[in-house]
Short mmCIF file of C-alpha atoms in Angstrom, two decimals:
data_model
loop_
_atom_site.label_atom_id
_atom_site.label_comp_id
_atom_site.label_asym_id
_atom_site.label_seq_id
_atom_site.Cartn_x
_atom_site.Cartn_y
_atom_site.Cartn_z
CA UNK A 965 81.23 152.98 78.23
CA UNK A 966 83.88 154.02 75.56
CA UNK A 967 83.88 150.55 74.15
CA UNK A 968 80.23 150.77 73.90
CA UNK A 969 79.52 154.34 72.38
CA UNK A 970 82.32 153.58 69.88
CA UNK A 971 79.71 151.35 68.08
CA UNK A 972 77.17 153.80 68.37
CA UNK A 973 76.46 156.55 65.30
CA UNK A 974 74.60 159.40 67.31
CA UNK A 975 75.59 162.26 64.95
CA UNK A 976 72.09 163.05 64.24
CA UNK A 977 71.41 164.26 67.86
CA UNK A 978 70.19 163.71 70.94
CA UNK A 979 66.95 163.44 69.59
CA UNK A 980 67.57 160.99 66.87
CA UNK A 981 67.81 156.87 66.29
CA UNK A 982 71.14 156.07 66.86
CA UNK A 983 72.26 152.88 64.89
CA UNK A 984 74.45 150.24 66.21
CA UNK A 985 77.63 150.00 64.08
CA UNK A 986 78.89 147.16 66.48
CA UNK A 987 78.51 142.90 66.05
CA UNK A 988 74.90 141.90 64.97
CA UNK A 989 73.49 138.54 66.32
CA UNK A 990 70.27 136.29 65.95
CA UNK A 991 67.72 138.44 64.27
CA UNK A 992 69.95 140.99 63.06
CA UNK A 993 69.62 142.50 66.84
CA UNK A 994 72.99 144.36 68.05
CA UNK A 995 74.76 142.92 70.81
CA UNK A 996 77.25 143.70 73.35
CA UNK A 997 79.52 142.19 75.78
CA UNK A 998 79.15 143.00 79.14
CA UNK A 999 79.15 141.87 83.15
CA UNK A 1000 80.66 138.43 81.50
CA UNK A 1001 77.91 137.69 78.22
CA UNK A 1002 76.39 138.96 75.47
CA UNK A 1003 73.11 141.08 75.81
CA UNK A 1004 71.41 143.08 73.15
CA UNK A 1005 73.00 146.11 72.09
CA UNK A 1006 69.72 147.77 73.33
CA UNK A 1007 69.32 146.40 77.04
CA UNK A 1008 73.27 147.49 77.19
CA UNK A 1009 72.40 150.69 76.57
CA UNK A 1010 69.90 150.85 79.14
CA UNK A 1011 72.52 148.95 81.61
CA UNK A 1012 75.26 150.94 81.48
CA UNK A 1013 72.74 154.66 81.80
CA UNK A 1014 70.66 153.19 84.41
CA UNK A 1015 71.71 150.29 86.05
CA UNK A 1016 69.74 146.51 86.22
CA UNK A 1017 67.02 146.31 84.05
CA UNK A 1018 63.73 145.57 86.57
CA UNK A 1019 62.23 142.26 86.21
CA UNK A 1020 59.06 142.36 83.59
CA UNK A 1021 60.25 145.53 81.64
CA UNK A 1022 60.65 146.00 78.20
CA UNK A 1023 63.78 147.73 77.43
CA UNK A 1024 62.70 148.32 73.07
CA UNK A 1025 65.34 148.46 70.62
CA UNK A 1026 63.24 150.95 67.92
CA UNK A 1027 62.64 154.20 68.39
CA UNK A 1028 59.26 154.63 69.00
#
């Protein structure tokens, strides 16, 4: 998780975006490696707080 949040800027709060400092890929997406590939930066996020991702959801890299 260290790894991760060290390409994370959250110093605007809890509340705020939180922009990924780390490798961008196709698209200009963030992405990660983890469990073995590359996923975007966003669905990383969401693995490594919550677990699997459940089949059909949207996991949406803007804050919205």
């Amino acid at each position: 998780m260290k790894r991760f949040y060290d390409r994370v800027d959250s110093s605007a709060g809890r509340d705020a975006c939180w922009p990924w400092l780390g490798c961008l890929g196709t698209g200009g997406y963030g992405v990660f490696w983890l469990r073995g590939r590359n996923h975007a930066s966003h669905r990383g996020m969401w693995m490594l707080e919550r677990g699997e991702i459940p089949a059909g959801m949207f996991v949406c890299h803007t804050c919205d």
